[in-house]
PDB file of C-alpha atoms in Angstrom:
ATOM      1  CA  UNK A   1      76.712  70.582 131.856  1.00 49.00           C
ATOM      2  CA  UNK A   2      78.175  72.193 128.857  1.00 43.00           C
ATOM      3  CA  UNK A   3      75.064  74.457 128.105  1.00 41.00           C
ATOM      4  CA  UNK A   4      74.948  75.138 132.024  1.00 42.00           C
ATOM      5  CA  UNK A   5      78.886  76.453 131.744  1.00 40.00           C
ATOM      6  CA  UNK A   6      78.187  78.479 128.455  1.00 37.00           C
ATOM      7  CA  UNK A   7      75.442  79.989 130.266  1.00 39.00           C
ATOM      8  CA  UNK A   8      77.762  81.486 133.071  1.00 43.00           C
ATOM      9  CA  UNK A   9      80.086  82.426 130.774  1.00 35.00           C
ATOM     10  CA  UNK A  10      77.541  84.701 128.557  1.00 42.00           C
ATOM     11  CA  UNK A  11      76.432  86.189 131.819  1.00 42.00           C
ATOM     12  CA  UNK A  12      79.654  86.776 133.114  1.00 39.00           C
ATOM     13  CA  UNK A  13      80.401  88.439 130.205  1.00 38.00           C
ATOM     14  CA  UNK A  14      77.292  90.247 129.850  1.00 40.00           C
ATOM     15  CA  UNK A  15      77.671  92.171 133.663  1.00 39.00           C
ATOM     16  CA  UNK A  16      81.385  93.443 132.630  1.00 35.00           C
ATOM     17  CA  UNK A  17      81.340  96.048 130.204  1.00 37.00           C
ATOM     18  CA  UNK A  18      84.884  96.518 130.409  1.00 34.00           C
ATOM     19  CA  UNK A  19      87.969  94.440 130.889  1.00 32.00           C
ATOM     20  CA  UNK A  20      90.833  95.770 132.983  1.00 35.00           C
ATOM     21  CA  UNK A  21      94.428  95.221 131.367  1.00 33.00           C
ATOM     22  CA  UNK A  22      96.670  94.134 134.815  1.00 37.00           C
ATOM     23  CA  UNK A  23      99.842  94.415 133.290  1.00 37.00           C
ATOM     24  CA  UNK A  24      99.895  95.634 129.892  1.00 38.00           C
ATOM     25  CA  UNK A  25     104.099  95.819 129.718  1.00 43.00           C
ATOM     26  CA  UNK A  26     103.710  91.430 129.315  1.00 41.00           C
ATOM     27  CA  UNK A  27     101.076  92.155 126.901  1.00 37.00           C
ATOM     28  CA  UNK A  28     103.649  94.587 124.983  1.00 49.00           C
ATOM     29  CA  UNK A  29     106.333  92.347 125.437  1.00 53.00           C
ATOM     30  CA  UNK A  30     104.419  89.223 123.820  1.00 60.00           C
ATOM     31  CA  UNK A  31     103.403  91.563 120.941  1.00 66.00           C
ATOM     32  CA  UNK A  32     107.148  92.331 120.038  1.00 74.00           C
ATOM     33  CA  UNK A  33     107.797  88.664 120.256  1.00 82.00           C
ATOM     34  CA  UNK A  34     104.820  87.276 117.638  1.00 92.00           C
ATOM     35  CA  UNK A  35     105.819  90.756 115.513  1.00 94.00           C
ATOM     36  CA  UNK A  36     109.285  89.150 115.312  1.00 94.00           C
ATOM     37  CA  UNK A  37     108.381  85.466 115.131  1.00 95.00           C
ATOM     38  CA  UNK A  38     106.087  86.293 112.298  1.00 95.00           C
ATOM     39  CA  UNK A  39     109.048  88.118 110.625  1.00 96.00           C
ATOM     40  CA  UNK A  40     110.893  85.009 111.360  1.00 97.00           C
ATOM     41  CA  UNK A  41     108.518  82.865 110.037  1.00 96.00           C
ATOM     42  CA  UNK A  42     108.105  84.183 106.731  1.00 97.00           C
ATOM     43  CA  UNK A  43     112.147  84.700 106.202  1.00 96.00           C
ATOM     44  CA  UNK A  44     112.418  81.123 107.074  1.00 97.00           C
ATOM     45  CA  UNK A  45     110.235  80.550 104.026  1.00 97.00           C
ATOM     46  CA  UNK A  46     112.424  82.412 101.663  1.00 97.00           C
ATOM     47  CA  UNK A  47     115.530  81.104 103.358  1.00 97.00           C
ATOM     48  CA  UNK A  48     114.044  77.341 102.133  1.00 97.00           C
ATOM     49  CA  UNK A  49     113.660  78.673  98.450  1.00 98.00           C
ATOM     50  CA  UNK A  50     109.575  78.573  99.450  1.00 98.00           C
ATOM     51  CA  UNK A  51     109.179  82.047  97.612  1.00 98.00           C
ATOM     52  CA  UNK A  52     105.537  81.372  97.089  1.00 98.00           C
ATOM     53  CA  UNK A  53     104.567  80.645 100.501  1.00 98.00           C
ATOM     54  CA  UNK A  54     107.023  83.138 102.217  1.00 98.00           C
ATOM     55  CA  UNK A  55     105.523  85.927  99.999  1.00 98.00           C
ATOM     56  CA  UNK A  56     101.952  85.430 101.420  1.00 98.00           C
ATOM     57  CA  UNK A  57     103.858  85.381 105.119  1.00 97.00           C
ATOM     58  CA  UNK A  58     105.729  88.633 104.103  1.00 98.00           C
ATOM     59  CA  UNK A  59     102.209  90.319 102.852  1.00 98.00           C
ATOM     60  CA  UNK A  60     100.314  88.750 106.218  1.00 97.00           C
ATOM     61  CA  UNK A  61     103.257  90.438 107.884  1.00 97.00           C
ATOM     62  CA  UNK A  62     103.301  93.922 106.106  1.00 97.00           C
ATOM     63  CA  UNK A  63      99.117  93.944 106.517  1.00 97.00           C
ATOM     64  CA  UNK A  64      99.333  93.127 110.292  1.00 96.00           C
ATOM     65  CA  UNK A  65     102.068  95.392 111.178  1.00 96.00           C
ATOM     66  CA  UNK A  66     103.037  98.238 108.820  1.00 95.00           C
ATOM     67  CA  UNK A  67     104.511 100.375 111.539  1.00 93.00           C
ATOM     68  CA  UNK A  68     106.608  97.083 112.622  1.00 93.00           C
ATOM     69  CA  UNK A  69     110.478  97.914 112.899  1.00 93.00           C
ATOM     70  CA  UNK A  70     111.115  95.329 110.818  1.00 94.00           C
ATOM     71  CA  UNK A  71     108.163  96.243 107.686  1.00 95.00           C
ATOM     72  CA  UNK A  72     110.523  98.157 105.641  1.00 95.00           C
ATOM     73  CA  UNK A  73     112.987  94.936 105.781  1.00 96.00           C
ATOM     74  CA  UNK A  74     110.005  92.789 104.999  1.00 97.00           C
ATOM     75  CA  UNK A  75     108.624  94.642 102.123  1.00 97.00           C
ATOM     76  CA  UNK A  76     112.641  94.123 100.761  1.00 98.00           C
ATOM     77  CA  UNK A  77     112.002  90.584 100.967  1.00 98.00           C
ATOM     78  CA  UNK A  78     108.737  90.520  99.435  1.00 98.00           C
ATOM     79  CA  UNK A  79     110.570  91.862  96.338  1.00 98.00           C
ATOM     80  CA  UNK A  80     113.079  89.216  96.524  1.00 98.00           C
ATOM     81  CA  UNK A  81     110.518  86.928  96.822  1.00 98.00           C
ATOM     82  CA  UNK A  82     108.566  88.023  93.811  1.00 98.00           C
ATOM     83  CA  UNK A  83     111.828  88.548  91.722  1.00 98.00           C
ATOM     84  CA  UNK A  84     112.670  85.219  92.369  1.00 98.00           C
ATOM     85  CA  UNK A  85     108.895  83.750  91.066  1.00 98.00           C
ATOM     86  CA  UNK A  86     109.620  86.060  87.872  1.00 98.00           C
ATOM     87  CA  UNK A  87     106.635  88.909  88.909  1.00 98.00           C
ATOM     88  CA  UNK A  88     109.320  91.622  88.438  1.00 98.00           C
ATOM     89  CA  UNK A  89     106.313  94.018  88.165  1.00 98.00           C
ATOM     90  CA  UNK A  90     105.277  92.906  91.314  1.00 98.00           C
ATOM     91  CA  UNK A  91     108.955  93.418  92.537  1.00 98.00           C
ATOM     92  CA  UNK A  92     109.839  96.865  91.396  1.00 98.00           C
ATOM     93  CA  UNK A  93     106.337  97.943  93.237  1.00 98.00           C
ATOM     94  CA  UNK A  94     107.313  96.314  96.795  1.00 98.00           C
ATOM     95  CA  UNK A  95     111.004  97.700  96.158  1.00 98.00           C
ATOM     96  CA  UNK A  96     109.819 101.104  95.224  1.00 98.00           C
ATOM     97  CA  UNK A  97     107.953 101.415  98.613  1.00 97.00           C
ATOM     98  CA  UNK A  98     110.979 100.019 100.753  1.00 97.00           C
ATOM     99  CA  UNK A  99     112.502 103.529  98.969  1.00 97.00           C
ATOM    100  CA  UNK A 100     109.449 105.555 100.482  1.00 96.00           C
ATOM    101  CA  UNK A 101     110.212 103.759 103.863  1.00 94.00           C
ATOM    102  CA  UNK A 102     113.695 105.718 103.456  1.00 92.00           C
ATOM    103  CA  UNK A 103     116.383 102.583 104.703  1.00 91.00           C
ATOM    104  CA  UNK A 104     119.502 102.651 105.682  1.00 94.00           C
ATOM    105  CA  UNK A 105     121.593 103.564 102.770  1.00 95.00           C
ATOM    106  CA  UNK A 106     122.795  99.883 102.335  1.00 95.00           C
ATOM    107  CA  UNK A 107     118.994  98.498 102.168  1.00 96.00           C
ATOM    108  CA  UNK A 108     118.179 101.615  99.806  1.00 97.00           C
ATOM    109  CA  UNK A 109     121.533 100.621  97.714  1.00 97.00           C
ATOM    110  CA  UNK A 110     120.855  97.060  97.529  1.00 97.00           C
ATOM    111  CA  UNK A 111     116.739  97.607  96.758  1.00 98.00           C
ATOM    112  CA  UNK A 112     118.107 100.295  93.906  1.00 98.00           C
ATOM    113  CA  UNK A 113     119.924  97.192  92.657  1.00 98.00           C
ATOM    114  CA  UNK A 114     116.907  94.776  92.355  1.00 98.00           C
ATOM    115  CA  UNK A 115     114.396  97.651  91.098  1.00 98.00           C
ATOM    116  CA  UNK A 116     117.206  98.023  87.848  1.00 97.00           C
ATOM    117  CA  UNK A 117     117.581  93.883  87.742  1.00 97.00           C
ATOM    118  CA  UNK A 118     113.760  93.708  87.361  1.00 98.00           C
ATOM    119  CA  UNK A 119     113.450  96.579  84.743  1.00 98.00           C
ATOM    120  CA  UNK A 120     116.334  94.402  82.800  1.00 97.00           C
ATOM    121  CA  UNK A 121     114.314  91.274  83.049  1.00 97.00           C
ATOM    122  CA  UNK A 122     111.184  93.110  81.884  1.00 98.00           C
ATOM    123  CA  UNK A 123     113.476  94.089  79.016  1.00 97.00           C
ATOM    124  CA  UNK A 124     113.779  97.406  79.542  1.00 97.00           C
ATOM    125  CA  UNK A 125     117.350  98.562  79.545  1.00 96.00           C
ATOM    126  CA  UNK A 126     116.607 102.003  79.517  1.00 96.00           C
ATOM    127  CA  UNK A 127     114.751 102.366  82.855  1.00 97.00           C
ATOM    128  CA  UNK A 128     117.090  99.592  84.210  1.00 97.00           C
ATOM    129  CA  UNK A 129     120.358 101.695  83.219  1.00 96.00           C
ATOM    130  CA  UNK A 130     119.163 104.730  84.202  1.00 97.00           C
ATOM    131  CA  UNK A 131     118.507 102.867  87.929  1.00 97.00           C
ATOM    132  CA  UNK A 132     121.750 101.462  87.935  1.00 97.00           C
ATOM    133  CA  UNK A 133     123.387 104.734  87.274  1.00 96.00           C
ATOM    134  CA  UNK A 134     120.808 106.267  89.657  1.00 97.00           C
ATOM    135  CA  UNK A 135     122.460 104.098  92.263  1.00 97.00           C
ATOM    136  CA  UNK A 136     126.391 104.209  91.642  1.00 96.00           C
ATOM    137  CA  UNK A 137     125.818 108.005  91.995  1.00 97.00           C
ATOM    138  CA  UNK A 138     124.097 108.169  95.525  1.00 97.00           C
ATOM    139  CA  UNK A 139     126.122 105.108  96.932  1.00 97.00           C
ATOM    140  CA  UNK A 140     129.460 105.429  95.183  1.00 96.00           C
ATOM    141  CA  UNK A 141     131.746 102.541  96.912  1.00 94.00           C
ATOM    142  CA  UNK A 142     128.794 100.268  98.109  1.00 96.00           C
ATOM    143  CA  UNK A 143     128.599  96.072  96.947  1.00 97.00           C
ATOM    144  CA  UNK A 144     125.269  97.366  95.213  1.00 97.00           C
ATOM    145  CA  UNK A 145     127.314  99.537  93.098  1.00 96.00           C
ATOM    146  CA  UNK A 146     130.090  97.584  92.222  1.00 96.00           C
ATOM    147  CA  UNK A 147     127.444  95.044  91.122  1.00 95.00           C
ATOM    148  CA  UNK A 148     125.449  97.896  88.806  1.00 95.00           C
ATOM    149  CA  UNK A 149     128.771  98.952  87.331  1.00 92.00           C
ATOM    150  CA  UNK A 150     129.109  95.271  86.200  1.00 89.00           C
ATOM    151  CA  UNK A 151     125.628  95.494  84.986  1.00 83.00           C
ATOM    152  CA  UNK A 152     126.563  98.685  83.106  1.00 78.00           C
ATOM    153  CA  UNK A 153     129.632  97.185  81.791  1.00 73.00           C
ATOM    154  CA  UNK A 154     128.023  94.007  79.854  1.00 67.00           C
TER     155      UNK A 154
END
């Protein structure tokens, strides 16, 4: 019986050539909805202190959909992620390309932030201060400021 069904099915196949899309705004609609529950998924991860497993979601994410509204947040998090697992190489390169994404000026404040914290825990002060200052010049008054100009001050 199941060789018999197979058997329709690979002719079935085999007479249509094409496939006709009936209503392709549900078919949008579910793609927005697994773009943002994979999002979900993989800052769930992080949110449990899973920084190992939420940076493979966050790179699955990021590979499957660059152009996603939310990649730009997600490559911030993948930073987080790998600052927090001490791979502050690994960090400054997923923050650096949250800059090329050109966020909002809070995101790029706050990523400015972490790309000087990692270049401090890679024991380099210089390219960590120079960040830092970097930062309290182009957002002057933000959180991510303040918190540089403590840096600065210790």
């Amino acid at each position: 019986i199941i060789t018999n069904r197979l058997v329709q099915v690979e002719s079935a196949a085999k007479m249509s050539a094409t496939i006709e899309l009936v209503n392709q705004e549900n078919i949008q609609e579910g793609h927005e909805e697994s773009v943002q529950a994979a999002y979900i998924k993989a800052f769930g991860l992080f949110s449990a202190n899973n920084y190992g497993a939420a940076a493979e979601a966050f790179n699955l994410f990021i590979s499957t959909y660059p152009e996603s509204e939310y990649a730009a947040n997600a490559r911030y998090w993948l930073g987080e992620c790998y600052f927090s697992l001490g791979r502050f190489s690994e960090a400054i390169d997923s923050f650096s390309k949250v800059l090329e994404m050109q966020p909002a000026p809070k995101r790029a404040a706050d990523t400015m932030l972490m790309i000087g914290k990692s270049w401090y825990r890679l024991d380099n002060p210089s390219k960590g201060s120079a960040t830092l200052l970097l930062l309290i010049e182009k957002y002057p008054g933000s959180e991510a400021a303040e918190l540089a100009l403590k840096q600065q001050i210790k």
